[in-house]
mmCIF file of C-alpha atoms and ligand atoms in Angstrom:
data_model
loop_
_atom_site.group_PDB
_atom_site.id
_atom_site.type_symbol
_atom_site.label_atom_id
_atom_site.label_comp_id
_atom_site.label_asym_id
_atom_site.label_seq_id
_atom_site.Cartn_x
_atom_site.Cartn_y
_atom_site.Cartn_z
ATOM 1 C CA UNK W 156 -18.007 59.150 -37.169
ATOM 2 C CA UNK W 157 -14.471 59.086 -37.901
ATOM 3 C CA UNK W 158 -12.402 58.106 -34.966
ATOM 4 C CA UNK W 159 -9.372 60.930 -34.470
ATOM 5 C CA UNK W 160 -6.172 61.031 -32.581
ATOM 6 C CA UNK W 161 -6.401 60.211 -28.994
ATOM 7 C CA UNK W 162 -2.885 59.495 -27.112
ATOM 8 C CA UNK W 163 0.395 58.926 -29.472
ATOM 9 C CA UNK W 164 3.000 56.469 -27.407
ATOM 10 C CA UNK W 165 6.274 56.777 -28.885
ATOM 11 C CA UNK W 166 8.347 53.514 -28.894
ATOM 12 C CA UNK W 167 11.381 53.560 -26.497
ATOM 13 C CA UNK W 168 14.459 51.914 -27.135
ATOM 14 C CA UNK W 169 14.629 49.477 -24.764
ATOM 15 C CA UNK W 170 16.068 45.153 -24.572
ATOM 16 C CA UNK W 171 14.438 42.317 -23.805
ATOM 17 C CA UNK W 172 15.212 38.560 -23.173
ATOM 18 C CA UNK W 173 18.991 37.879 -23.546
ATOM 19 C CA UNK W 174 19.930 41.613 -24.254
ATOM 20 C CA UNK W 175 17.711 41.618 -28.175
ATOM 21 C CA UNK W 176 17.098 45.142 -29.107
ATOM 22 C CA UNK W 177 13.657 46.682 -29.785
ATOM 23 C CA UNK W 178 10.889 49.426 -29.130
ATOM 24 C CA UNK W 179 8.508 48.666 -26.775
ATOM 25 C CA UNK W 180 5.416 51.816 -27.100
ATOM 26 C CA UNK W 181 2.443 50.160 -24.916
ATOM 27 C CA UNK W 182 3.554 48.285 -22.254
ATOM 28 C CA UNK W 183 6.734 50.491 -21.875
ATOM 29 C CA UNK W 184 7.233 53.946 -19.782
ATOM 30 C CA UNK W 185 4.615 53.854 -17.004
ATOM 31 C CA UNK W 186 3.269 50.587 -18.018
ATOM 32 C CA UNK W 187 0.602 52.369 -20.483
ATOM 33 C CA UNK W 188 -1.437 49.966 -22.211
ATOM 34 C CA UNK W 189 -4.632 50.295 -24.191
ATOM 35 C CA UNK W 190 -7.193 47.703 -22.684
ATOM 36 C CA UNK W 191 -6.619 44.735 -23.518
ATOM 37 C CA UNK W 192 -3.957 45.272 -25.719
ATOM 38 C CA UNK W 193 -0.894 44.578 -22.605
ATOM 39 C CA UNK W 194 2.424 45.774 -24.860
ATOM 40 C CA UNK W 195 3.527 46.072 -28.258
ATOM 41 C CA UNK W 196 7.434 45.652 -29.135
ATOM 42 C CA UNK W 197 8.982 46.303 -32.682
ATOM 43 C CA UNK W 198 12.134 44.620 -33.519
ATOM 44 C CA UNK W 199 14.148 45.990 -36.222
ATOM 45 C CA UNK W 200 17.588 45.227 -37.023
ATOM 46 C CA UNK W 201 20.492 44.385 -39.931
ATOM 47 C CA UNK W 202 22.843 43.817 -37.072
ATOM 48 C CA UNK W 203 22.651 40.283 -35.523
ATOM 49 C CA UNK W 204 24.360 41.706 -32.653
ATOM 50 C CA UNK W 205 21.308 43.217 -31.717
ATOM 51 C CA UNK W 206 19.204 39.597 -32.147
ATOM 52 C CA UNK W 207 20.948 37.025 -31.998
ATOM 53 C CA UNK W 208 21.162 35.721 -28.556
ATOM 54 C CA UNK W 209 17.430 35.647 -29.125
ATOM 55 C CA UNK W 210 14.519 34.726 -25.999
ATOM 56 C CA UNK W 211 15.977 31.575 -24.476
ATOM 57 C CA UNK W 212 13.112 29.707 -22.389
ATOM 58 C CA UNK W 213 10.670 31.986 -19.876
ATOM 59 C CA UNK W 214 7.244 31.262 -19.041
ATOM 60 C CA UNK W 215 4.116 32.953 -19.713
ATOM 61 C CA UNK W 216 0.585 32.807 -17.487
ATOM 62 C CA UNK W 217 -3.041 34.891 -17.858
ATOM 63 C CA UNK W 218 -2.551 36.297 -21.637
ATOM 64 C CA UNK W 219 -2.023 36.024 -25.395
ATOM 65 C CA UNK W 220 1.232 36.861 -27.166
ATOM 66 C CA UNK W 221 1.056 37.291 -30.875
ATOM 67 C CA UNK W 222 4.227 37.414 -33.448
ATOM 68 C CA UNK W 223 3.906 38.837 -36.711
ATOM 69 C CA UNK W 224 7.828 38.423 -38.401
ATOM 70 C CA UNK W 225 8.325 41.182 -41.312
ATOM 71 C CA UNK W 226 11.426 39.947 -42.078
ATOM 72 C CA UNK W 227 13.744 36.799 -40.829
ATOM 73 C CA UNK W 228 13.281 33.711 -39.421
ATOM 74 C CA UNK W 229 13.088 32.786 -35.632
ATOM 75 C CA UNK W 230 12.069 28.945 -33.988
ATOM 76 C CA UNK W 231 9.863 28.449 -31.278
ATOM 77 C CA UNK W 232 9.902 25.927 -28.944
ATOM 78 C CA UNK W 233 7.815 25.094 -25.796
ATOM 79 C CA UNK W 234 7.111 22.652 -22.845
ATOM 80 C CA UNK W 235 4.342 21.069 -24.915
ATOM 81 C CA UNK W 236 6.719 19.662 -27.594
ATOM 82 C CA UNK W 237 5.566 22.373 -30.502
ATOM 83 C CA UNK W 238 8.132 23.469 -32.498
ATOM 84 C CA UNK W 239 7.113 26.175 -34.882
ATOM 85 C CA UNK W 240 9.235 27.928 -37.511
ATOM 86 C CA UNK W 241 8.243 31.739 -37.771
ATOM 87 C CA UNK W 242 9.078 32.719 -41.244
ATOM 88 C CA UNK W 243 8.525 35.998 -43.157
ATOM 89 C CA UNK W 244 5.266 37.225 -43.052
ATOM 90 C CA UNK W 245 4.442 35.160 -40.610
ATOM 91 C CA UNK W 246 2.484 34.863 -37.407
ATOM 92 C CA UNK W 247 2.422 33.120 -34.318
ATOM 93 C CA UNK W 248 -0.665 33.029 -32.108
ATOM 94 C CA UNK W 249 0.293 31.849 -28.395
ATOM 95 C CA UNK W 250 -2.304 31.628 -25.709
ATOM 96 C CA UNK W 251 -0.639 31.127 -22.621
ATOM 97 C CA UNK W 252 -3.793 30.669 -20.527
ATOM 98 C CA UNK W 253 -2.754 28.953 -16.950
ATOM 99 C CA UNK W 254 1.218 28.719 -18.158
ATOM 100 C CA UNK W 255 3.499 28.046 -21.229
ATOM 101 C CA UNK W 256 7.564 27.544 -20.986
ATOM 102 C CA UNK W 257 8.655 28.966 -24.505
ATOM 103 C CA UNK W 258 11.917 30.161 -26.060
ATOM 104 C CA UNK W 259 12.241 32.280 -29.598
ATOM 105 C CA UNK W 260 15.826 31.799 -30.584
ATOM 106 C CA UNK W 261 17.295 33.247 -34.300
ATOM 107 C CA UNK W 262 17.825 31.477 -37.016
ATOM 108 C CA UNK W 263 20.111 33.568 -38.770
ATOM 109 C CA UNK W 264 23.220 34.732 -38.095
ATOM 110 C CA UNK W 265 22.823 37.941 -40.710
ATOM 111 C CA UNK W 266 20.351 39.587 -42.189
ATOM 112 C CA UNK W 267 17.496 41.386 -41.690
ATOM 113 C CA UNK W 268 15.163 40.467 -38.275
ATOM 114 C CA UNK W 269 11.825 42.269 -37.900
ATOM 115 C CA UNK W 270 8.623 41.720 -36.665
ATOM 116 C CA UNK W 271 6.160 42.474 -33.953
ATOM 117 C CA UNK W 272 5.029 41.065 -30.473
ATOM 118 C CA UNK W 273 2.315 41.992 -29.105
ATOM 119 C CA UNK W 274 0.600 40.979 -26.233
ATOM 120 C CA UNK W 275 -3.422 40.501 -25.575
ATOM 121 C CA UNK W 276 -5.080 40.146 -22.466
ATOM 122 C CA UNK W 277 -7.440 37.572 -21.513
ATOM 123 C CA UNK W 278 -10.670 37.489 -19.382
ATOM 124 C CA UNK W 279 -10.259 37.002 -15.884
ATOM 125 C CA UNK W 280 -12.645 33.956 -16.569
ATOM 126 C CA UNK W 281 -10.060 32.283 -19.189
ATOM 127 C CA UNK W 282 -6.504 33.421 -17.854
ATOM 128 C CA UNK W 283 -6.382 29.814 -16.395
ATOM 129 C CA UNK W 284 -7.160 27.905 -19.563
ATOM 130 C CA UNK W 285 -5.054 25.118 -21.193
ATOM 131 C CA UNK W 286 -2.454 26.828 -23.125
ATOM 132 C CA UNK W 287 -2.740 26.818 -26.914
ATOM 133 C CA UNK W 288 -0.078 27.534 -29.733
ATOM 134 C CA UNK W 289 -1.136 28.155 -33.326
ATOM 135 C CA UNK W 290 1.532 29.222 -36.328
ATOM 136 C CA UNK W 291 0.191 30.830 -39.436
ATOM 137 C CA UNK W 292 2.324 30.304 -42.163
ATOM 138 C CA UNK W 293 2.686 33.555 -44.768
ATOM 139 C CA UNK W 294 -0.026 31.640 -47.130
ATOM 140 C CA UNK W 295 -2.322 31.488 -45.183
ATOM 141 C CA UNK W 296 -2.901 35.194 -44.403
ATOM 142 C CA UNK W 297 -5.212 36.667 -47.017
ATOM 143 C CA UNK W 298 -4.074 39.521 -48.619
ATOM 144 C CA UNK W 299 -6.634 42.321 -50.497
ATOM 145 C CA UNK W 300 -5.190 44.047 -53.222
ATOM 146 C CA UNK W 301 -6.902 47.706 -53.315
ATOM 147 C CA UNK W 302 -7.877 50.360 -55.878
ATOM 148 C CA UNK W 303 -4.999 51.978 -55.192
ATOM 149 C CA UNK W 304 -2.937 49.657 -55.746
ATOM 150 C CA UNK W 305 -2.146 48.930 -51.621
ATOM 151 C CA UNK W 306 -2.445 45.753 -50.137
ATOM 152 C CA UNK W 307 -4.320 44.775 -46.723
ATOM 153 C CA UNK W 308 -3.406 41.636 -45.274
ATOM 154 C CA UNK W 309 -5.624 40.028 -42.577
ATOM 155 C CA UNK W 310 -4.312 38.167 -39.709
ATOM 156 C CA UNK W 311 -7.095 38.690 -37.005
ATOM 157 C CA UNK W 312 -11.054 39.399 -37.666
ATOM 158 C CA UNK W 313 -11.854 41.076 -41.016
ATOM 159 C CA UNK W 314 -11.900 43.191 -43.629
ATOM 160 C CA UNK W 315 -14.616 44.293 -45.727
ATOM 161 C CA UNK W 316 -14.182 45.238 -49.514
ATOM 162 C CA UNK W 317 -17.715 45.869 -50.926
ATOM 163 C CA UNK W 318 -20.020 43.313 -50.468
ATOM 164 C CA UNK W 319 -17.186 40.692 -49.484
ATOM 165 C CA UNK W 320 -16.101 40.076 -46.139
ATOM 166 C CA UNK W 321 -12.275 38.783 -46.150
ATOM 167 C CA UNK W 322 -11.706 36.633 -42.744
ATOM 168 C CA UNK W 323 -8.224 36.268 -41.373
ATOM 169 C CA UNK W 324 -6.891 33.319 -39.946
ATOM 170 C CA UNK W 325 -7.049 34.214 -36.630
ATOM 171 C CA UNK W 326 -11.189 34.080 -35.234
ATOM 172 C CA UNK W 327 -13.194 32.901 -31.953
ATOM 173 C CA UNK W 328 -11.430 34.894 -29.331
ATOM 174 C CA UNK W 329 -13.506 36.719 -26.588
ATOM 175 C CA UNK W 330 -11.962 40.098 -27.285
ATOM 176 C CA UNK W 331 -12.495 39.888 -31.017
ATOM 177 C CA UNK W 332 -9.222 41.296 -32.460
ATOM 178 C CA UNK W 333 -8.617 42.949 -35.488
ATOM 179 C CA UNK W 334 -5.411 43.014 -36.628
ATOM 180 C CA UNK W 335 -4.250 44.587 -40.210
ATOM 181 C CA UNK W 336 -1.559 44.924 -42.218
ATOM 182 C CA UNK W 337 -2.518 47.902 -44.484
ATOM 183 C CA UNK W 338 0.521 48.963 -47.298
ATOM 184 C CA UNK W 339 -0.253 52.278 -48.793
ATOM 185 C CA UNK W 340 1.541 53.778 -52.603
ATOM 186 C CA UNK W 341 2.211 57.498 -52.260
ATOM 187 C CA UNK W 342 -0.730 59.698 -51.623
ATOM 188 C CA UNK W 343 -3.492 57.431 -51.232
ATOM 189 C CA UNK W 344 -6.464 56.745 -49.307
ATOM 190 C CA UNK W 345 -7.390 54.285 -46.695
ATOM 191 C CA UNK W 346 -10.993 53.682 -45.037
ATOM 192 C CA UNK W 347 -11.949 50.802 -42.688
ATOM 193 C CA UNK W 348 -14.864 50.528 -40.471
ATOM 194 C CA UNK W 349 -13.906 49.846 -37.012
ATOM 195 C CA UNK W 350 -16.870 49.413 -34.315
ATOM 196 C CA UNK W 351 -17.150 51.432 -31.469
ATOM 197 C CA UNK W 352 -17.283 49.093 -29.372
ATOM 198 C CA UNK W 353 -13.250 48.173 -30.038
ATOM 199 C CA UNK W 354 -10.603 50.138 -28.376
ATOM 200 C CA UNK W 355 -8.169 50.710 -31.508
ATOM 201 C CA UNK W 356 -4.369 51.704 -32.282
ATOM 202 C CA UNK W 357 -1.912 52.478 -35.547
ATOM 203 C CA UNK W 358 1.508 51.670 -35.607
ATOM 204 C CA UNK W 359 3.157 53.115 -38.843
ATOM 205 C CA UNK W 360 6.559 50.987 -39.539
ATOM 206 C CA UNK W 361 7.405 52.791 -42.635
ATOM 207 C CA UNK W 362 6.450 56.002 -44.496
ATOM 208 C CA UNK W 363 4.539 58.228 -43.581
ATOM 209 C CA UNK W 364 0.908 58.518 -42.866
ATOM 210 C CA UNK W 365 -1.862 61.114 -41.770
ATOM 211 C CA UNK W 366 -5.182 59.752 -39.831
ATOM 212 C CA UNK W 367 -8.690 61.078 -38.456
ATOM 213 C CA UNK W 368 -10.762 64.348 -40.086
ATOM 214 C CA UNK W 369 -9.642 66.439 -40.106
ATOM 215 C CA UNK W 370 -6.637 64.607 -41.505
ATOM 216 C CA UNK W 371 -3.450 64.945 -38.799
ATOM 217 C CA UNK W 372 -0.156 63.957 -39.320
ATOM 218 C CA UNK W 373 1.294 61.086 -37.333
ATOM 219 C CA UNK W 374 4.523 59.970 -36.248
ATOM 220 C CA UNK W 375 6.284 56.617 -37.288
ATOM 221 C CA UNK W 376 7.584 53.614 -34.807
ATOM 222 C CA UNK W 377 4.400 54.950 -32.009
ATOM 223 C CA UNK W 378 1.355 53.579 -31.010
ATOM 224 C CA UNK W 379 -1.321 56.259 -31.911
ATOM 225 C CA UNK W 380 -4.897 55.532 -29.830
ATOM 226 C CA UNK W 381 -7.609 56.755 -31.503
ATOM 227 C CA UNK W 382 -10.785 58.102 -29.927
ATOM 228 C CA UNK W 383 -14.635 57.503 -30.273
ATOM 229 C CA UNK W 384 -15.784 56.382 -33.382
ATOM 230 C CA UNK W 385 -16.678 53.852 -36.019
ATOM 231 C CA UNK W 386 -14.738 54.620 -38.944
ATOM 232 C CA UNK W 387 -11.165 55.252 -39.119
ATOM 233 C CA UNK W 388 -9.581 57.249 -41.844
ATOM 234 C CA UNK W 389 -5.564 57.795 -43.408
ATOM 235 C CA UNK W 390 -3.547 58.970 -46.258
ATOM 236 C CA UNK W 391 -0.426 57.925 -46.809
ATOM 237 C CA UNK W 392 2.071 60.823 -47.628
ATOM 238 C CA UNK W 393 4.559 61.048 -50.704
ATOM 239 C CA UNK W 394 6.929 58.157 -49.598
ATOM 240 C CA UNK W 395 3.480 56.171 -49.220
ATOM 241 C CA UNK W 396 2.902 53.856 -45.393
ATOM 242 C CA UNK W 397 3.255 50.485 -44.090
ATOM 243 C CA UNK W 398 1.132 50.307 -40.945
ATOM 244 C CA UNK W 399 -0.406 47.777 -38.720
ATOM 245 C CA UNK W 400 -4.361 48.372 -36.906
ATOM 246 C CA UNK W 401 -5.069 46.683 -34.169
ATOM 247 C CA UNK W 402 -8.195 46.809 -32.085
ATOM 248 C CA UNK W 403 -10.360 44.462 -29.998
ATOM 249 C CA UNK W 404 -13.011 44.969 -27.077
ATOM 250 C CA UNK W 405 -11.664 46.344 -23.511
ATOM 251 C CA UNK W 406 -12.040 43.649 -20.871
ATOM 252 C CA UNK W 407 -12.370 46.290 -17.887
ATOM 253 C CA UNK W 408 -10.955 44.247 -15.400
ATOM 254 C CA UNK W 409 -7.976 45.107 -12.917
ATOM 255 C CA UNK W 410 -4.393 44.214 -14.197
ATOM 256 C CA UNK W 411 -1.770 43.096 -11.579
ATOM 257 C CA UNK W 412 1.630 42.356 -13.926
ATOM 258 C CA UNK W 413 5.052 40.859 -12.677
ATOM 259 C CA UNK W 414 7.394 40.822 -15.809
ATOM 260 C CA UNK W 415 5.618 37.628 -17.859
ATOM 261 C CA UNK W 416 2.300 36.989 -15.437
ATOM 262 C CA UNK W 417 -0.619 39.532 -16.354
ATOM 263 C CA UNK W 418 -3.469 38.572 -13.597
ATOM 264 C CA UNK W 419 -6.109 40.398 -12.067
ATOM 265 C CA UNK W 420 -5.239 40.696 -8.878
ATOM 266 C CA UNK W 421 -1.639 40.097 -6.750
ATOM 267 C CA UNK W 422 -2.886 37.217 -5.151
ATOM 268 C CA UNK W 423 -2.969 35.705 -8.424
ATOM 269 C CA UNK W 424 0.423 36.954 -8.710
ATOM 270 C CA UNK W 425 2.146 35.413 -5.840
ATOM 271 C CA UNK W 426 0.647 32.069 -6.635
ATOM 272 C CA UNK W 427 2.211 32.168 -10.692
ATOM 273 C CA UNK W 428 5.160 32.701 -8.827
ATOM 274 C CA UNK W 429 5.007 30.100 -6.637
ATOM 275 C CA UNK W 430 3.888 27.712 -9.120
ATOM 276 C CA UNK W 431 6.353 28.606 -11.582
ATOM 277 C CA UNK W 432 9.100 28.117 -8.545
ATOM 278 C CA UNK W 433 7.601 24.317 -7.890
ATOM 279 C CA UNK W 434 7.648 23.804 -11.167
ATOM 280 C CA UNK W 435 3.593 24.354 -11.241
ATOM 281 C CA UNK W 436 3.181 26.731 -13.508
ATOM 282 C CA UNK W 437 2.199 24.292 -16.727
ATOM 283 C CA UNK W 438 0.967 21.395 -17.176
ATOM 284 C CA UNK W 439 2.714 19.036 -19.472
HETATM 285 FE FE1 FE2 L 1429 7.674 34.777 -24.739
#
């Protein structure tokens, strides 16, 4: 059955940590979120006005945040001692479990920045786990060249082409994410199981691109949700599509957020708080 449109979330202009400019479409007006995906941000700009004063150190407790950079060149650095360069094409994978102290500062000062952050949610039973940090350097994200001359890469789960499974880099976590990077030539075809077990979401970054059957139109810079299903369908239209897929398995569990703590209940919340005021909140 192929999954069709459910919700479309439109990113909204919006800035986060010291004033960078992006869209945020989950996470954003009314705190709409797609279980367990918490947020999704695009940053997109040739103005390093809009970047450059970057995410200068804030902590993190009870969730995963993932980076994918398109374009430009950011460092991380965090209370652990990692230092990580995200480069083009890139991906950071950032449990924050029971706390992490990070910053994401520029490292340009023109040029192009873009990328994605996204954040995942973690099981009530793990959102007090060791934190973890993993960077994934652009060769070491499989990419499948298609019939049609398009290109999947695979950062999270996998992707089947015939009888060949292609893994991405990113495996072993409860919620089982999938997470694509699909590029589409002009009029052409793309078909990907996805189980229905997974909640699932498009984000189309460039082009233009039509999903579901009957085929529907859908916009750019949005998260679209699709429904029930196990097989999700597109076509790209005549400027072709760039587009990411995400999906992973809901958690069902309550969500209590303040700013960078996702918990399950407020409880929870008051004590990240606490700890992160008595310098509690990781431990080194
Ligand atoms: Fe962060």
């Amino acid at each position: 059955m192929i999954r069709n449109i459910q919700t479309i979330i439109p990113g909204i202009a919006t800035s986060d940590g010291a004033g960078v400019k992006l869209r945020r479409s989950l996470g954003g007006q009314n705190q709409v979120r797609l279980d367990p995906f918490l947020m999704l941000d695009e940053f997109s700009s040739n103005d390093p006005n809009d970047y450059v004063a970057g995410f200068p150190a804030h902590p993190h407790r009870g969730f995963e945040t993932v980076t994918y950079m398109l374009e430009g060149h950011m460092l991380h650095e965090d209370h652990l001692g990692n230092q990580g360069h995200l480069k083009t094409g890139g991906v950071q994978w950032m449990t924050a479990g029971r706390g992490i102290i990070h910053s994401e500062m520029p490292q340009q000062e023109s040029g192009a920045m873009r990328g994605f952050q996204l954040w995942i949610n973690l099981p009530a039973k793990e959102k007090m786990k060791a934190a973890g940090y993993k960077d994934i350097q652009v060769e070491d994200i499989p990419t499948v060249q298609l019939e049609n001359n398009g290109s999947v890469k695979v950062i999270a789960g996998s992707y089947q082409q015939g009888e060949k499974e292609v893994q991405g880099p990113i495996q072993g976590i409860s919620t089982t994410p999938l997470f694509l990077d699909v590029h589409l030539p002009p009029n052409a075809e793309f078909e990907h199981r996805i189980p229905k077990e997974l909640n699932a979401f498009l984000y189309v970054y460039e082009g233009d691109l039509e999903v579901g059957g009957p085929m529907r139109e859908i916009p750019r810079q949005a998260a679209v949700v699709l429904g029930d299903g196990d097989r999700l369908k597109t076509k790209s239209g005549s400027a072709g599509a760039h587009f990411i897929v995400l999906a992973a398995l809901p958690l069902h569990e309550p969500i209590v957020q303040y700013g960078p703590f996702v918990m399950n209940t407020r409880a929870e919340i008051e004590q990240a708080i606490d700890d992160y005021q008595n310098n509690r909140l990781v431990i080194a």
